[in-house]
Short mmCIF file of C-alpha atoms in Angstrom, two decimals:
data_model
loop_
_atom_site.label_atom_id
_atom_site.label_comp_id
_atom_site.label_asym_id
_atom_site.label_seq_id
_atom_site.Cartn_x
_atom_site.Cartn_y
_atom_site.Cartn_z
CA UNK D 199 0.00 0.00 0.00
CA UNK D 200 1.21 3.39 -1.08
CA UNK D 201 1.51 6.30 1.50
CA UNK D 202 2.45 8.66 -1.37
CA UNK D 203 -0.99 10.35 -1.34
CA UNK D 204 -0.97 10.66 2.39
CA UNK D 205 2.91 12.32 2.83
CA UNK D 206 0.75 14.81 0.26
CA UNK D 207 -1.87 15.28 2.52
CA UNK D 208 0.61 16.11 5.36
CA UNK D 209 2.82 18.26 3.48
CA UNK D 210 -0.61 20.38 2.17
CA UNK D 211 -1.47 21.23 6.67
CA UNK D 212 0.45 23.32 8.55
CA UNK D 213 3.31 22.75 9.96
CA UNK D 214 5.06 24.86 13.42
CA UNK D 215 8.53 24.90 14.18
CA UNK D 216 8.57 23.71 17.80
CA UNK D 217 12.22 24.12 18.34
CA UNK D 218 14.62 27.01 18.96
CA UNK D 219 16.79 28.03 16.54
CA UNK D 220 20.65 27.93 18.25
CA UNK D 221 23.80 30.25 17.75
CA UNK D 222 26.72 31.13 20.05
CA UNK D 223 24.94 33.07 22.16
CA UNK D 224 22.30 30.75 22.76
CA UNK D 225 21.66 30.56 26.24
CA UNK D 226 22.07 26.65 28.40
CA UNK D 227 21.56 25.76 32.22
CA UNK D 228 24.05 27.26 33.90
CA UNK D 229 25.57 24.55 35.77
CA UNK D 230 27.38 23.50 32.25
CA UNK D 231 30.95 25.06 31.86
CA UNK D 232 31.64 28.03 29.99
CA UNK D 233 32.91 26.85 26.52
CA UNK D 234 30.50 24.42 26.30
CA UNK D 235 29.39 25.69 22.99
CA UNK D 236 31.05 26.32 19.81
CA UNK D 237 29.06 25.88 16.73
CA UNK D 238 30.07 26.48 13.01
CA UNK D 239 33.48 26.51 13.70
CA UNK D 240 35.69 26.20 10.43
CA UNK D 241 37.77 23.65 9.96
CA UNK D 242 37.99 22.96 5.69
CA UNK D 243 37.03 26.09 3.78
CA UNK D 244 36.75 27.44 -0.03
CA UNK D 245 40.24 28.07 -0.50
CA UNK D 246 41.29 24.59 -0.03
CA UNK D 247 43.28 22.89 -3.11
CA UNK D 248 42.20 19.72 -2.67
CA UNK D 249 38.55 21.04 -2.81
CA UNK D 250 36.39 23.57 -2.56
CA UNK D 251 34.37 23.17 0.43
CA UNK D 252 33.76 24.37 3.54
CA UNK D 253 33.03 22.18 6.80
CA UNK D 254 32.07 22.88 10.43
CA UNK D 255 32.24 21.35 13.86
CA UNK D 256 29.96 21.59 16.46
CA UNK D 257 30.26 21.37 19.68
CA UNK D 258 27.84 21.90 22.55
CA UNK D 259 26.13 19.72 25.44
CA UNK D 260 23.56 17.27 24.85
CA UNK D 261 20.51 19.63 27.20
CA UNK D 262 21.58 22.30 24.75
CA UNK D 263 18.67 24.22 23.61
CA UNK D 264 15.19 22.67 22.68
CA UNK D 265 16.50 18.73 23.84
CA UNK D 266 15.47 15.88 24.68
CA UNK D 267 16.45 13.88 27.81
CA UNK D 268 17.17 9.98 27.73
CA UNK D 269 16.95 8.08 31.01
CA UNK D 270 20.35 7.85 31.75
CA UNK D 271 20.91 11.38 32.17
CA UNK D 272 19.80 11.46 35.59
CA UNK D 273 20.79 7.82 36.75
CA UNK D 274 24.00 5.55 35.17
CA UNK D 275 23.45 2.20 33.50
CA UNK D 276 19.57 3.72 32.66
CA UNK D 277 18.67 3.71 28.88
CA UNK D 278 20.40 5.51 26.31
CA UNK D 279 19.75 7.08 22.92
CA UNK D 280 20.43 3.95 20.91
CA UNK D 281 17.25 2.30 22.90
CA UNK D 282 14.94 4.51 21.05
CA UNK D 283 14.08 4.29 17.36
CA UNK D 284 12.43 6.13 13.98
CA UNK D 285 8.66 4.91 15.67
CA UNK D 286 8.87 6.86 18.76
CA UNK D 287 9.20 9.96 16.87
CA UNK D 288 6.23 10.24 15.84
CA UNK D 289 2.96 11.13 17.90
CA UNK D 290 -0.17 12.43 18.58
CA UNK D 291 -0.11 15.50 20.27
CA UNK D 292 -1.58 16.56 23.24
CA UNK D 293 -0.83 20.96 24.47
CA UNK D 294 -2.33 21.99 28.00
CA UNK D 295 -2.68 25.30 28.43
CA UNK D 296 -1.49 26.33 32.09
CA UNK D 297 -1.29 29.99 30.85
CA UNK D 298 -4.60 31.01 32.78
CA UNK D 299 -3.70 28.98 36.12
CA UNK D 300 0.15 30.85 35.73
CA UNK D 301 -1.84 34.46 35.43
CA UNK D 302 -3.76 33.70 38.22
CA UNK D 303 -1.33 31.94 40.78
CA UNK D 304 1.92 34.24 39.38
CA UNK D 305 5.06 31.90 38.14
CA UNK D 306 5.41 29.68 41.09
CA UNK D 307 2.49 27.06 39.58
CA UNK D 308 2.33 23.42 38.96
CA UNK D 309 0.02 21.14 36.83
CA UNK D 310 -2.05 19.09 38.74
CA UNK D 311 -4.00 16.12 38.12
CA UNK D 312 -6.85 18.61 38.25
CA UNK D 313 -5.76 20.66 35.64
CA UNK D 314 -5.34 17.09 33.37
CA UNK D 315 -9.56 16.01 34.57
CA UNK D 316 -10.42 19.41 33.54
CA UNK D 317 -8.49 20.03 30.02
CA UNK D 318 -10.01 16.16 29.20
CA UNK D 319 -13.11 17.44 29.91
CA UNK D 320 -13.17 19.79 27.27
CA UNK D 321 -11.38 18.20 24.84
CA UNK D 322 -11.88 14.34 25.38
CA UNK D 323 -9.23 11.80 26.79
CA UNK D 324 -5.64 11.96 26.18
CA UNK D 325 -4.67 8.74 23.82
CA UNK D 326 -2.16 6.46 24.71
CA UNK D 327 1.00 7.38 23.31
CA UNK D 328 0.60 10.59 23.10
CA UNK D 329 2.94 13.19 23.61
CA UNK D 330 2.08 15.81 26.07
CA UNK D 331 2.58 19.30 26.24
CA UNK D 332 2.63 22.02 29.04
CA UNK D 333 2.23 25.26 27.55
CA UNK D 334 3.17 28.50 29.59
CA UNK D 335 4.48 30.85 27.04
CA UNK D 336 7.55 30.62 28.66
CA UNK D 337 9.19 30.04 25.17
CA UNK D 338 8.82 33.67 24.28
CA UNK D 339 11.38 34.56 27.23
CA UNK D 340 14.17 32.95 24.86
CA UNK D 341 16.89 33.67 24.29
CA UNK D 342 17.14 36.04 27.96
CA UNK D 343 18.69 33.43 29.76
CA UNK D 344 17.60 35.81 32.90
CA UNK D 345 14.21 35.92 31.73
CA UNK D 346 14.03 32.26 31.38
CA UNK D 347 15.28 31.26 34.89
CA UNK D 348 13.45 34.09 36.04
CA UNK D 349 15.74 34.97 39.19
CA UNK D 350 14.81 36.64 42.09
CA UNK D 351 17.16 39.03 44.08
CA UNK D 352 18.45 36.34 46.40
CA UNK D 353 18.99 34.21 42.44
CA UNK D 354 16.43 31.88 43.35
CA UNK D 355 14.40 30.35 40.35
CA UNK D 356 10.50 30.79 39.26
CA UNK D 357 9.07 29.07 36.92
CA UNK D 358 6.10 27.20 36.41
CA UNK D 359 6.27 23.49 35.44
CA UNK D 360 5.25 19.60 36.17
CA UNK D 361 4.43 18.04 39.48
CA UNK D 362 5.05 14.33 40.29
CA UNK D 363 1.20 13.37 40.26
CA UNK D 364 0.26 14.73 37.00
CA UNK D 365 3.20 13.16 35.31
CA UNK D 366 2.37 9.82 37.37
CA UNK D 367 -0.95 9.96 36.05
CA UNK D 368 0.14 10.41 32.60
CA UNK D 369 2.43 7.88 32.44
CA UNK D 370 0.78 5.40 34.45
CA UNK D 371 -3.44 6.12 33.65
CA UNK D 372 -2.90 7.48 30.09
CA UNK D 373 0.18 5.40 28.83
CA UNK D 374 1.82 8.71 27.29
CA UNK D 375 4.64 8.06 25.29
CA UNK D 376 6.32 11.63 25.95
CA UNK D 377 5.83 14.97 27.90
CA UNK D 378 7.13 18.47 26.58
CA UNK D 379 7.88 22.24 28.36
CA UNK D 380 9.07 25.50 27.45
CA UNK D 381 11.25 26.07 30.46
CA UNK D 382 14.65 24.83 31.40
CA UNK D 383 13.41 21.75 33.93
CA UNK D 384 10.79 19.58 34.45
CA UNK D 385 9.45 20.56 37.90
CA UNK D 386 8.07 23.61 39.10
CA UNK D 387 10.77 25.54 40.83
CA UNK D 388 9.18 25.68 44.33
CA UNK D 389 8.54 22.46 44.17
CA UNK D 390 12.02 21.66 43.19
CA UNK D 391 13.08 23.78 46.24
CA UNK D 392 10.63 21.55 48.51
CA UNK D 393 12.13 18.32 47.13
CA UNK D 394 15.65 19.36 47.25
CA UNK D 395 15.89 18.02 43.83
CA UNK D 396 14.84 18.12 40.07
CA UNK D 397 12.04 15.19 41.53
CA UNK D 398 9.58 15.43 38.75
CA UNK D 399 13.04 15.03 35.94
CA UNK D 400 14.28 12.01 38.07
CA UNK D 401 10.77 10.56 38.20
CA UNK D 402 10.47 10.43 34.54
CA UNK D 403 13.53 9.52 33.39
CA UNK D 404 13.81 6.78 36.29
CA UNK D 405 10.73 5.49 34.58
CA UNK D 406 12.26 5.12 31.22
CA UNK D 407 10.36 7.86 29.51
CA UNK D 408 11.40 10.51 27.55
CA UNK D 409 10.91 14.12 28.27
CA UNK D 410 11.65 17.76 25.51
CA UNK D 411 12.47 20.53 26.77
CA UNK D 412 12.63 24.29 26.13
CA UNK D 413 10.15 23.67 23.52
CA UNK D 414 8.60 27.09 21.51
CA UNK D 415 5.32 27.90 19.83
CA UNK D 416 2.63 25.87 21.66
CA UNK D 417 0.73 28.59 21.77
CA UNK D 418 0.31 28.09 17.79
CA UNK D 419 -0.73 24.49 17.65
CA UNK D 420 -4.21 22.90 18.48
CA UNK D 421 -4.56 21.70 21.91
CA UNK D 422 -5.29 18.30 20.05
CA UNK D 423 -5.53 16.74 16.84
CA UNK D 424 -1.97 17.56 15.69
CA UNK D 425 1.10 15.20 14.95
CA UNK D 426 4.69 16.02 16.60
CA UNK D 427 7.50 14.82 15.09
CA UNK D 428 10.98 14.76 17.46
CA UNK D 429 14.33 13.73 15.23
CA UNK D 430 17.53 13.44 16.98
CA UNK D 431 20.81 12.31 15.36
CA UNK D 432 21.91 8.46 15.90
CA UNK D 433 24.82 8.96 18.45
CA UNK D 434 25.06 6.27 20.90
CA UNK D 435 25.27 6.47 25.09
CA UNK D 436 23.84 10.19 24.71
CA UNK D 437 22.42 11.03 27.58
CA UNK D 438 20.42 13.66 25.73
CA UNK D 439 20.69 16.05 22.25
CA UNK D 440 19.39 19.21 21.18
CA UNK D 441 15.96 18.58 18.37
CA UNK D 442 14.75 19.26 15.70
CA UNK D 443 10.55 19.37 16.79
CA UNK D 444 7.53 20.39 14.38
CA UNK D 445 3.87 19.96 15.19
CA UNK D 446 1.43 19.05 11.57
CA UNK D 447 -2.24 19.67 11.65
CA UNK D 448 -5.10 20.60 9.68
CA UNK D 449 -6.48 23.78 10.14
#
């Protein structure tokens, strides 16, 4: 059976860009090392006699920009990036808007199992394998690395994000394939101060599952009914690389 006709299908919806676009300046957690990043460096140019080319190197961390995590970024001996193939790149997508609860409540907010029951209300039940989104408009913060951590005066963190039972009940009541955020980490940042500890990071990748993050535009994509696509390059024992994400739907 052909597929032709539907690849033209796809290719006639619209498509969103649901990854940053990296330089130099680009900005990275701050626990990484400065020098961390060099991209487009030249190593082979034009003027070469054996031929006329010019080639780059790259180099930068693998939570570098819009990423994803594998499990063995938190925890050695946990899967790596060869343990995940071409199929799991491919889902339905899911976006939860937390904007309103975030106007509301200020930046220190959480999902909540709640907030899941009441977005499935209105829009019908999240399918297994989905990947989920938490949209907070934090994306449009990039590339103020400031902005994005959003300090306060004693350089404490607030941002919204995940809490442990939402992402339990994703994982473990929907069967979710993936989960998504604009910001830097997985939890919440109070609740990340409570715990001591990125909890709701180790909790998924502890669990095998895959996580995105610093993901843009999900304020441009259909809170359902839309396919992601997440392509990362084939490099074995990465504990995580920047992607290359785009949301398809019919508008």
């Amino acid at each position: 059976m052909s597929l032709w006709q539907d690849l033209e299908k796809l290719k006639a919806c619209t498509w969103v860009e649901l990854s940053h676009p990296l330089n130099n300046q680009s900005p990275y957690w701050g626990g990484i090392p400065n020098g961390s990043v060099e991209l487009c460096r030249t190593v082979f140019d034009y003027d070469e006699e054996m031929l006329s080319c010019r080639i780059h190197t790259y180099k930068f961390p693998g939570q570098f920009g819009t990423h994803v995590d594998f499990p063995c970024h938190f925890t050695p001996d946990h899967l790596s990036s060869q343990a995940f193939g071409g199929k799991q790149m491919a889902m339905p997508l899911a976006v939860i808007d937390l904007t309103p609860k975030i106007a509301a409540n200020g930046p220190d907010t959480a999902i909540d199992v709640e907030d899941i029951l009441a977005w499935e209300s209105q829009h019908g039940r999240i399918p297994q394998g989905a990947f989920v989104a938490l949209r907070t408009d934090w994306y449009k913060r990039w590339p103020d690395n400031d902005a994005l951590n959003n300090f306060d005066e004693e350089g404490g963190e607030h941002c919204p994000g995940w809490s442990i039972p939402a992402l339990e009940f994703l994982y473990e009541q929907r069967g979710i394939a993936m989960n998504g955020h604009e910001t830097f980490d997985t939890d919440a940042s109070y609740l990340a101060v409570e715990a001591d500890d990125l909890a709701a990071e180790r909790w998924v990748l502890d669990h095998g599952h895959l996580q995105v993050e610093v993901m843009c535009n999900l304020d441009k994509v259909p809170a359902t009914g839309a396919i992601i696509f997440v392509m990362w390059p084939r490099i074995e024992d990465a504990t995580g690389m920047p992607v290359r994400a785009v949301a398809v739907f019919e508008e």
